[in-house]
Amino acid sequence: MNIAASSGVNFQSSFYNRFFESLPNKDIKNPAAFNKMGQRLASPHWNRLAIGLAAITTQPFLDYFNPRVDKDTAKASALRTISKIIVCTSVGFAVRGSCYKLTNKFMHASAKEGSIALTPAVILNEKNPEIQKNMLKLHRNTFSTVFALGVMLFTNVFVDAPLTTILSNKLISAQKARQNKDKAVS
Amino acid sequence: MSGILSKAAKNTSERIYKFFGKDSGNMLLATSILGFTLSAGAQIGAIVMNKRYSFSQKVFMVPQEIGELVMAATAIFVITKPMQKITAKMVKTGKIAPKELVKYMEDNNIISKRGKADFNLGNEIKNIIKKVQSSDEFINSNNKESLLSVHQKTLGQYEACADSASAITTTAAGLVTTGLVVPVVRNNFAAYWQKQGLNYYNSITTSKPHNSKI
């Protein structure tokens, strides 16, 4: 796929190049920390957790204060969003994390280090140890993400959806009980 | 049986490597779209079957899920891809570079090209490696090998930086998309379709009209 065309940004234009060159150069002062962060975020379970945390920080509030729907729908929608984020993030983190650990167990750079049952031939044949290390890290992330996606074909339907329903129903009941209690007090 | 399974797993691993190559950003995008679709399908089923939601709430929540799926997929091409492309270019041209790579560019007299739109730092390092490999200037092979290992280590650092930058950018774009863009757009989309759905329902049923308070 032509990314430049699909994204609508013309990276070949002279205007874009002039603008690009005018941007200041930036040195990465702590490359070890930068790479560690990159590797962590490229790993499927940490990436899922980061997205889940971002979602729970804003989405329930945006749902609750949605001015275009009635108060009951806004409340039900916010409670369902909270339930969905908690369940999907927890299950997603657990599934992706388990798949990542399992992949790591069977994907090493050489037979001396451990099992090479899942290591592609291209990585095994790479002569440059630095490049081989990067290729291996990257492919562990890629393989485990695709592996997790296969597992989630089932967990999305048989775990996430029913647990979301159970949790959101419990939250709705708790919210109604609190509402009734407040009414009784007043 | 276990032999067949391990062979199938190995073949799958080889295919995944060929398909996604060295770009973890594209892998995260592809799996995100598939993940969103699977999740939205299951959640829509759960909403429809949940008896605790009223009709009007369901008419809001189902489009909300569809809106989330459509918006999340759209945002990938409108927000994430351009951000990834710009970051990749910044790393490729050395505009963003770890301090070791900056020193390498200074030592090899290519620092003046840093940040130029047509500069490719990765190719430059590979060309230097080729020159060293084909050079006859070395008195003994140990010197040549140690010099080659320095350049190869630098190439590894460059590739690690490119990959980390891609993953950080993809996640940052995902945070903006999930935290702000998707919920705002999906809520407006769902509110519109709730109104349309209830209007349609009321037009075909005269006995007991639904409204958003029910």
CSV table of C-alpha atoms in Angstrom, one decimal:
chain,number,residue,atom,x,y,z
A,1,MET,CA,0.0,0.0,0.0
A,2,ASN,CA,1.2,3.5,-0.8
A,3,ILE,CA,1.2,5.1,2.6
A,4,ALA,CA,2.0,8.6,1.4
A,5,ALA,CA,-1.0,8.4,-1.0
A,6,SER,CA,-3.4,6.9,1.6
A,7,SER,CA,-2.4,9.4,4.2
A,8,GLY,CA,-2.9,12.4,1.9
A,9,VAL,CA,0.5,13.8,2.6
A,10,ASN,CA,2.7,14.5,-0.5
A,11,PHE,CA,6.2,13.7,0.8
A,12,GLN,CA,7.8,14.5,-2.5
A,13,SER,CA,6.7,18.1,-2.9
A,14,SER,CA,9.4,20.8,-2.7
A,15,PHE,CA,7.3,22.8,-0.2
A,16,TYR,CA,7.0,19.8,2.1
A,17,ASN,CA,10.8,19.2,1.8
A,18,ARG,CA,11.6,22.9,2.6
A,19,PHE,CA,9.3,22.8,5.6
A,20,PHE,CA,10.8,19.5,6.7
A,21,GLU,CA,14.3,20.8,6.5
A,22,SER,CA,13.4,23.9,8.4
A,23,LEU,CA,12.5,21.8,11.5
A,24,PRO,CA,15.3,21.7,14.1
A,25,ASN,CA,17.5,18.6,14.5
A,26,LYS,CA,16.8,16.7,17.7
A,27,ASP,CA,19.4,14.6,19.5
A,28,ILE,CA,18.1,11.7,21.6
A,29,LYS,CA,20.0,12.2,24.9
A,30,ASN,CA,19.2,8.9,26.4
A,31,PRO,CA,19.0,6.3,23.6
A,32,ALA,CA,18.8,3.3,26.0
A,33,ALA,CA,15.7,4.8,27.6
A,34,PHE,CA,14.2,5.7,24.3
A,35,ASN,CA,14.7,2.2,22.9
A,36,LYS,CA,13.4,0.6,26.1
A,37,MET,CA,10.2,2.6,25.8
A,38,GLY,CA,9.9,1.8,22.1
A,39,GLN,CA,10.4,-1.9,22.7
A,40,ARG,CA,7.9,-1.9,25.6
A,41,LEU,CA,5.2,0.0,23.5
A,42,ALA,CA,5.8,-2.3,20.5
A,43,SER,CA,5.1,-5.3,22.8
A,44,PRO,CA,1.4,-6.1,22.3
A,45,HIS,CA,0.3,-6.3,26.0
A,46,TRP,CA,1.9,-3.0,27.1
A,47,ASN,CA,0.5,-1.3,24.0
A,48,ARG,CA,-3.0,-2.5,24.9
A,49,LEU,CA,-2.6,-1.3,28.5
A,50,ALA,CA,-1.5,2.2,27.4
A,51,ILE,CA,-4.5,2.5,25.1
A,52,GLY,CA,-6.8,1.2,27.8
A,53,LEU,CA,-5.6,3.7,30.3
A,54,ALA,CA,-6.0,6.5,27.8
A,55,ALA,CA,-9.5,5.3,27.1
A,56,ILE,CA,-10.7,5.1,30.7
A,57,THR,CA,-9.3,8.6,31.4
A,58,THR,CA,-11.5,10.4,29.0
A,59,GLN,CA,-14.2,8.2,27.4
A,60,PRO,CA,-16.6,7.7,30.4
A,61,PHE,CA,-16.6,11.5,31.0
A,62,LEU,CA,-17.3,12.3,27.3
A,63,ASP,CA,-20.2,9.7,27.4
A,64,TYR,CA,-21.6,11.0,30.7
A,65,PHE,CA,-21.6,14.7,29.6
A,66,ASN,CA,-22.8,14.0,26.0
A,67,PRO,CA,-25.3,16.9,25.5
A,68,ARG,CA,-27.0,15.2,22.5
A,69,VAL,CA,-28.7,12.4,24.4
A,70,ASP,CA,-31.0,12.2,27.4
A,71,LYS,CA,-29.5,11.7,30.9
A,72,ASP,CA,-30.5,8.0,31.2
A,73,THR,CA,-28.9,7.0,28.0
A,74,ALA,CA,-25.8,9.1,28.8
A,75,LYS,CA,-25.5,7.3,32.2
A,76,ALA,CA,-26.0,3.8,30.8
A,77,SER,CA,-23.5,4.6,28.0
A,78,ALA,CA,-20.9,5.8,30.5
A,79,LEU,CA,-21.3,2.7,32.7
A,80,ARG,CA,-21.1,0.4,29.7
A,81,THR,CA,-18.0,2.2,28.5
A,82,ILE,CA,-16.3,1.8,31.9
A,83,SER,CA,-17.2,-1.9,32.0
A,84,LYS,CA,-16.0,-2.5,28.5
A,85,ILE,CA,-12.7,-0.7,29.0
A,86,ILE,CA,-12.0,-2.6,32.3
A,87,VAL,CA,-12.9,-6.0,30.9
A,88,CYS,CA,-11.4,-5.6,27.4
A,89,THR,CA,-8.1,-4.1,28.7
A,90,SER,CA,-7.7,-6.7,31.4
A,91,VAL,CA,-8.5,-9.7,29.1
A,92,GLY,CA,-6.5,-8.1,26.2
A,93,PHE,CA,-3.5,-7.5,28.5
A,94,ALA,CA,-3.6,-11.1,29.9
A,95,VAL,CA,-4.1,-12.8,26.5
A,96,ARG,CA,-1.4,-10.7,24.7
A,97,GLY,CA,1.0,-11.0,27.7
A,98,SER,CA,0.6,-14.8,27.7
A,99,CYS,CA,1.0,-15.1,24.0
A,100,TYR,CA,4.1,-12.9,24.2
A,101,LYS,CA,5.7,-15.1,26.9
A,102,LEU,CA,4.9,-18.3,25.0
A,103,THR,CA,6.4,-16.8,21.8
A,104,ASN,CA,9.5,-15.8,23.6
A,105,LYS,CA,9.9,-19.4,24.9
A,106,PHE,CA,10.1,-20.8,21.4
A,107,MET,CA,11.9,-18.0,19.5
A,108,HIS,CA,15.6,-17.5,20.1
A,109,ALA,CA,18.5,-16.3,17.9
A,110,SER,CA,20.3,-19.7,18.1
A,111,ALA,CA,19.8,-23.2,19.4
A,112,LYS,CA,22.4,-22.4,22.2
A,113,GLU,CA,20.1,-19.8,23.7
A,114,GLY,CA,16.9,-21.9,23.6
A,115,SER,CA,14.3,-23.2,21.3
A,116,ILE,CA,14.3,-21.9,17.7
A,117,ALA,CA,11.1,-23.7,16.8
A,118,LEU,CA,9.4,-20.4,15.7
A,119,THR,CA,12.5,-18.4,14.6
A,120,PRO,CA,12.3,-17.6,10.8
A,121,ALA,CA,15.3,-18.7,8.7
A,122,VAL,CA,16.1,-15.0,7.7
A,123,ILE,CA,16.7,-14.2,11.4
A,124,LEU,CA,18.8,-17.3,12.0
A,125,ASN,CA,20.9,-16.6,9.0
A,126,GLU,CA,21.6,-12.9,9.9
A,127,LYS,CA,25.3,-12.4,10.4
A,128,ASN,CA,25.3,-9.0,12.1
A,129,PRO,CA,24.5,-9.7,15.8
A,130,GLU,CA,23.1,-6.2,16.5
A,131,ILE,CA,20.7,-6.4,13.5
A,132,GLN,CA,19.8,-10.0,14.4
A,133,LYS,CA,18.9,-8.9,18.0
A,134,ASN,CA,16.6,-6.1,16.6
A,135,MET,CA,15.0,-8.5,14.1
A,136,LEU,CA,14.3,-11.0,16.8
A,137,LYS,CA,12.7,-8.5,19.2
A,138,LEU,CA,10.6,-7.1,16.4
A,139,HIS,CA,9.4,-10.5,15.2
A,140,ARG,CA,8.6,-11.7,18.7
A,141,ASN,CA,6.2,-8.7,19.0
A,142,THR,CA,4.7,-9.2,15.6
A,143,PHE,CA,4.2,-13.0,16.0
A,144,SER,CA,2.7,-12.7,19.5
A,145,THR,CA,0.3,-10.0,18.4
A,146,VAL,CA,-1.0,-12.0,15.5
A,147,PHE,CA,-1.1,-15.1,17.8
A,148,ALA,CA,-3.1,-13.1,20.4
A,149,LEU,CA,-5.5,-11.9,17.7
A,150,GLY,CA,-6.3,-15.5,16.9
A,151,VAL,CA,-6.9,-16.3,20.6
A,152,MET,CA,-9.1,-13.1,20.8
A,153,LEU,CA,-11.4,-14.4,18.1
A,154,PHE,CA,-12.8,-16.6,20.9
A,155,THR,CA,-12.2,-14.3,24.0
A,156,ASN,CA,-14.0,-11.3,22.4
A,157,VAL,CA,-17.1,-13.4,22.0
A,158,PHE,CA,-17.0,-15.8,24.9
A,159,VAL,CA,-15.2,-13.7,27.6
A,160,ASP,CA,-15.2,-9.9,26.8
A,161,ALA,CA,-18.8,-9.5,25.7
A,162,PRO,CA,-20.5,-11.5,28.5
A,163,LEU,CA,-18.2,-10.1,31.2
A,164,THR,CA,-18.9,-6.5,29.9
A,165,THR,CA,-22.6,-7.2,30.2
A,166,ILE,CA,-22.3,-8.6,33.7
A,167,LEU,CA,-20.2,-5.8,35.0
A,168,SER,CA,-22.3,-3.0,33.3
A,169,ASN,CA,-25.5,-4.6,34.8
A,170,LYS,CA,-23.9,-4.6,38.2
A,171,LEU,CA,-22.8,-1.0,37.8
A,172,ILE,CA,-26.4,0.0,36.6
A,173,SER,CA,-27.9,-1.8,39.7
A,174,ALA,CA,-25.4,-0.1,42.0
A,175,GLN,CA,-26.1,3.3,40.4
A,176,LYS,CA,-29.9,2.8,40.7
A,177,ALA,CA,-29.7,1.6,44.3
A,178,ARG,CA,-27.7,4.8,45.1
A,179,GLN,CA,-30.2,6.9,43.3
A,180,ASN,CA,-33.1,5.4,45.3
A,181,LYS,CA,-31.2,5.8,48.5
A,182,ASP,CA,-30.6,9.5,47.7
A,183,LYS,CA,-34.3,10.0,46.9
A,184,ALA,CA,-35.3,8.3,50.2
A,185,VAL,CA,-32.9,10.6,52.2
A,186,SER,CA,-34.2,13.7,50.5
B,1,MET,CA,0.9,-34.8,15.5
B,2,SER,CA,3.2,-32.4,17.4
B,3,GLY,CA,5.6,-32.5,14.5
B,4,ILE,CA,2.8,-31.3,12.1
B,5,LEU,CA,1.8,-28.6,14.6
B,6,SER,CA,5.4,-27.3,15.1
B,7,LYS,CA,5.9,-27.3,11.3
B,8,ALA,CA,2.7,-25.3,10.9
B,9,ALA,CA,3.7,-22.8,13.6
B,10,LYS,CA,7.1,-22.4,12.0
B,11,ASN,CA,5.6,-21.8,8.5
B,12,THR,CA,3.1,-19.3,10.0
B,13,SER,CA,6.0,-17.5,11.7
B,14,GLU,CA,7.9,-17.4,8.3
B,15,ARG,CA,4.8,-16.0,6.6
B,16,ILE,CA,4.2,-13.3,9.2
B,17,TYR,CA,7.8,-12.2,8.9
B,18,LYS,CA,7.5,-11.9,5.1
B,19,PHE,CA,4.2,-10.0,5.3
B,20,PHE,CA,5.0,-7.4,8.0
B,21,GLY,CA,8.8,-7.3,7.3
B,22,LYS,CA,10.6,-5.0,9.7
B,23,ASP,CA,7.9,-2.5,10.4
B,24,SER,CA,6.1,-3.0,13.7
B,25,GLY,CA,4.0,0.1,13.1
B,26,ASN,CA,2.2,-1.5,10.2
B,27,MET,CA,1.7,-4.7,12.2
B,28,LEU,CA,0.1,-2.7,15.1
B,29,LEU,CA,-2.2,-1.0,12.6
B,30,ALA,CA,-3.3,-4.1,10.8
B,31,THR,CA,-4.0,-6.0,14.1
B,32,SER,CA,-5.7,-3.0,15.6
B,33,ILE,CA,-8.2,-2.8,12.8
B,34,LEU,CA,-8.9,-6.5,13.0
B,35,GLY,CA,-9.1,-6.3,16.8
B,36,PHE,CA,-11.6,-3.4,16.7
B,37,THR,CA,-13.8,-5.3,14.2
B,38,LEU,CA,-13.9,-8.4,16.3
B,39,SER,CA,-14.6,-6.6,19.5
B,40,ALA,CA,-17.3,-4.4,18.0
B,41,GLY,CA,-19.1,-7.4,16.6
B,42,ALA,CA,-19.1,-9.2,20.0
B,43,GLN,CA,-20.1,-6.0,21.8
B,44,ILE,CA,-23.1,-5.3,19.5
B,45,GLY,CA,-24.4,-8.8,20.1
B,46,ALA,CA,-24.1,-8.3,23.8
B,47,ILE,CA,-25.9,-4.9,23.7
B,48,VAL,CA,-28.8,-6.3,21.6
B,49,MET,CA,-29.2,-9.3,24.0
B,50,ASN,CA,-28.9,-7.2,27.2
B,51,LYS,CA,-32.4,-6.9,28.7
B,52,ARG,CA,-31.3,-4.1,31.1
B,53,TYR,CA,-31.1,-1.6,28.3
B,54,SER,CA,-34.2,0.2,27.0
B,55,PHE,CA,-35.0,0.3,23.3
B,56,SER,CA,-33.8,3.9,23.0
B,57,GLN,CA,-30.6,3.1,24.8
B,58,LYS,CA,-29.9,0.2,22.4
B,59,VAL,CA,-30.7,2.4,19.4
B,60,PHE,CA,-27.9,4.7,20.7
B,61,MET,CA,-25.4,2.1,21.8
B,62,VAL,CA,-25.3,0.0,18.7
B,63,PRO,CA,-24.5,3.0,16.4
B,64,GLN,CA,-22.0,4.0,19.1
B,65,GLU,CA,-20.1,0.7,18.6
B,66,ILE,CA,-20.3,1.0,14.8
B,67,GLY,CA,-19.2,4.6,15.0
B,68,GLU,CA,-16.2,3.6,17.2
B,69,LEU,CA,-15.2,0.9,14.8
B,70,VAL,CA,-15.5,3.2,11.7
B,71,MET,CA,-13.8,6.1,13.4
B,72,ALA,CA,-10.9,4.0,14.9
B,73,ALA,CA,-10.2,2.6,11.4
B,74,THR,CA,-10.5,6.0,9.8
B,75,ALA,CA,-8.2,7.6,12.4
B,76,ILE,CA,-5.5,5.1,11.5
B,77,PHE,CA,-5.3,6.5,8.0
B,78,VAL,CA,-6.0,10.2,8.9
B,79,ILE,CA,-3.9,10.5,12.0
B,80,THR,CA,-1.6,7.5,12.7
B,81,LYS,CA,-0.3,6.8,9.2
B,82,PRO,CA,0.8,10.4,8.4
B,83,MET,CA,2.4,10.7,11.9
B,84,GLN,CA,4.3,7.4,11.3
B,85,LYS,CA,5.4,8.6,7.9
B,86,ILE,CA,6.8,11.9,9.2
B,87,THR,CA,8.6,10.1,12.1
B,88,ALA,CA,10.1,7.5,9.7
B,89,LYS,CA,11.4,10.4,7.5
B,90,MET,CA,12.8,12.2,10.6
B,91,VAL,CA,14.8,9.0,11.6
B,92,LYS,CA,15.8,8.2,8.0
B,93,THR,CA,17.3,11.7,7.5
B,94,GLY,CA,18.9,11.8,10.9
B,95,LYS,CA,16.8,14.7,12.0
B,96,ILE,CA,16.0,12.7,15.1
B,97,ALA,CA,19.0,10.7,16.1
B,98,PRO,CA,20.6,9.2,19.2
B,99,LYS,CA,23.8,10.9,20.4
B,100,GLU,CA,25.9,7.9,19.2
B,101,LEU,CA,24.6,8.3,15.7
B,102,VAL,CA,25.3,12.1,15.7
B,103,LYS,CA,28.9,11.4,16.7
B,104,TYR,CA,29.1,8.7,14.0
B,105,MET,CA,27.9,11.3,11.4
B,106,GLU,CA,30.5,13.8,12.6
B,107,ASP,CA,33.3,11.2,12.5
B,108,ASN,CA,32.4,10.1,9.0
B,109,ASN,CA,32.0,13.6,7.6
B,110,ILE,CA,28.3,13.2,6.8
B,111,ILE,CA,27.0,15.6,9.5
B,112,SER,CA,26.3,18.3,6.9
B,113,LYS,CA,23.7,16.1,5.2
B,114,ARG,CA,21.8,15.6,8.5
B,115,GLY,CA,18.2,16.6,8.2
B,116,LYS,CA,18.2,17.1,4.4
B,117,ALA,CA,15.1,15.7,2.8
B,118,ASP,CA,17.0,13.4,0.4
B,119,PHE,CA,19.5,12.0,3.0
B,120,ASN,CA,19.2,8.4,4.0
B,121,LEU,CA,21.3,7.6,7.1
B,122,GLY,CA,20.7,3.8,6.9
B,123,ASN,CA,21.9,3.6,3.3
B,124,GLU,CA,24.8,5.8,4.1
B,125,ILE,CA,26.0,3.4,6.9
B,126,LYS,CA,25.5,0.4,4.5
B,127,ASN,CA,27.6,2.2,1.9
B,128,ILE,CA,30.4,2.8,4.4
B,129,ILE,CA,30.2,-0.9,5.4
B,130,LYS,CA,30.5,-1.9,1.7
B,131,LYS,CA,33.5,0.4,1.2
B,132,VAL,CA,35.3,-1.0,4.2
B,133,GLN,CA,34.6,-4.6,3.0
B,134,SER,CA,36.0,-3.9,-0.4
B,135,SER,CA,38.9,-1.8,0.7
B,136,ASP,CA,42.5,-3.0,0.4
B,137,GLU,CA,43.9,-0.3,2.7
B,138,PHE,CA,44.1,-2.6,5.8
B,139,ILE,CA,47.4,-4.1,6.8
B,140,ASN,CA,45.8,-7.0,8.7
B,141,SER,CA,42.3,-8.5,8.7
B,142,ASN,CA,41.9,-7.8,12.5
B,143,ASN,CA,41.8,-4.1,11.8
B,144,LYS,CA,39.2,-4.5,9.1
B,145,GLU,CA,37.0,-6.8,11.2
B,146,SER,CA,37.1,-4.4,14.2
B,147,LEU,CA,36.2,-1.4,12.0
B,148,LEU,CA,33.4,-3.4,10.4
B,149,SER,CA,32.0,-4.4,13.7
B,150,VAL,CA,31.8,-0.7,14.7
B,151,HIS,CA,29.9,0.2,11.6
B,152,GLN,CA,27.6,-2.8,11.9
B,153,LYS,CA,26.9,-1.9,15.6
B,154,THR,CA,26.0,1.6,14.4
B,155,LEU,CA,23.6,0.1,11.8
B,156,GLY,CA,22.0,-1.9,14.5
B,157,GLN,CA,21.6,1.3,16.7
B,158,TYR,CA,20.0,3.1,13.7
B,159,GLU,CA,17.5,0.3,13.1
B,160,ALA,CA,16.7,0.0,16.8
B,161,CYS,CA,16.0,3.8,16.9
B,162,ALA,CA,13.8,3.6,13.8
B,163,ASP,CA,11.8,0.8,15.2
B,164,SER,CA,11.4,2.5,18.7
B,165,ALA,CA,10.4,5.7,17.0
B,166,SER,CA,7.7,3.9,15.0
B,167,ALA,CA,6.3,2.1,18.0
B,168,ILE,CA,6.3,5.3,20.2
B,169,THR,CA,4.6,7.3,17.4
B,170,THR,CA,2.0,4.6,16.8
B,171,THR,CA,1.1,4.5,20.5
B,172,ALA,CA,1.0,8.3,20.8
B,173,ALA,CA,-1.4,8.5,17.9
B,174,GLY,CA,-3.4,5.7,19.4
B,175,LEU,CA,-3.7,7.6,22.7
B,176,VAL,CA,-5.0,10.8,20.9
B,177,THR,CA,-7.4,8.7,18.8
B,178,THR,CA,-8.8,6.5,21.6
B,179,GLY,CA,-8.8,9.2,24.3
B,180,LEU,CA,-10.3,12.0,22.3
B,181,VAL,CA,-11.1,11.7,18.6
B,182,VAL,CA,-13.0,8.4,18.7
B,183,PRO,CA,-15.3,9.1,21.6
B,184,VAL,CA,-16.3,12.6,20.5
B,185,VAL,CA,-17.1,11.5,16.9
B,186,ARG,CA,-18.8,8.2,17.8
B,187,ASN,CA,-21.1,10.0,20.3
B,188,ASN,CA,-22.2,12.5,17.8
B,189,PHE,CA,-22.7,9.8,15.2
B,190,ALA,CA,-24.7,7.6,17.6
B,191,ALA,CA,-26.9,10.5,18.8
B,192,TYR,CA,-27.8,11.3,15.2
B,193,TRP,CA,-28.7,7.6,14.4
B,194,GLN,CA,-30.6,7.3,17.7
B,195,LYS,CA,-32.8,10.2,16.6
B,196,GLN,CA,-33.2,8.8,13.1
B,197,GLY,CA,-34.0,5.3,14.5
B,198,LEU,CA,-36.5,6.6,17.0
B,199,ASN,CA,-38.2,8.8,14.4
B,200,TYR,CA,-38.5,5.8,12.0
B,201,TYR,CA,-39.8,3.5,14.8
B,202,ASN,CA,-42.4,6.1,15.8
B,203,SER,CA,-43.5,6.5,12.1
B,204,ILE,CA,-44.2,2.8,11.7
B,205,THR,CA,-45.8,2.3,15.2
B,206,THR,CA,-48.7,4.4,16.2
B,207,SER,CA,-49.9,2.6,19.3
B,208,LYS,CA,-46.9,3.1,21.6
B,209,PRO,CA,-44.4,5.7,20.3
B,210,HIS,CA,-40.9,5.5,21.7
B,211,ASN,CA,-38.9,8.6,22.6
B,212,SER,CA,-35.4,9.0,24.1
B,213,LYS,CA,-36.8,9.1,27.6
B,214,ILE,CA,-38.1,5.5,27.5
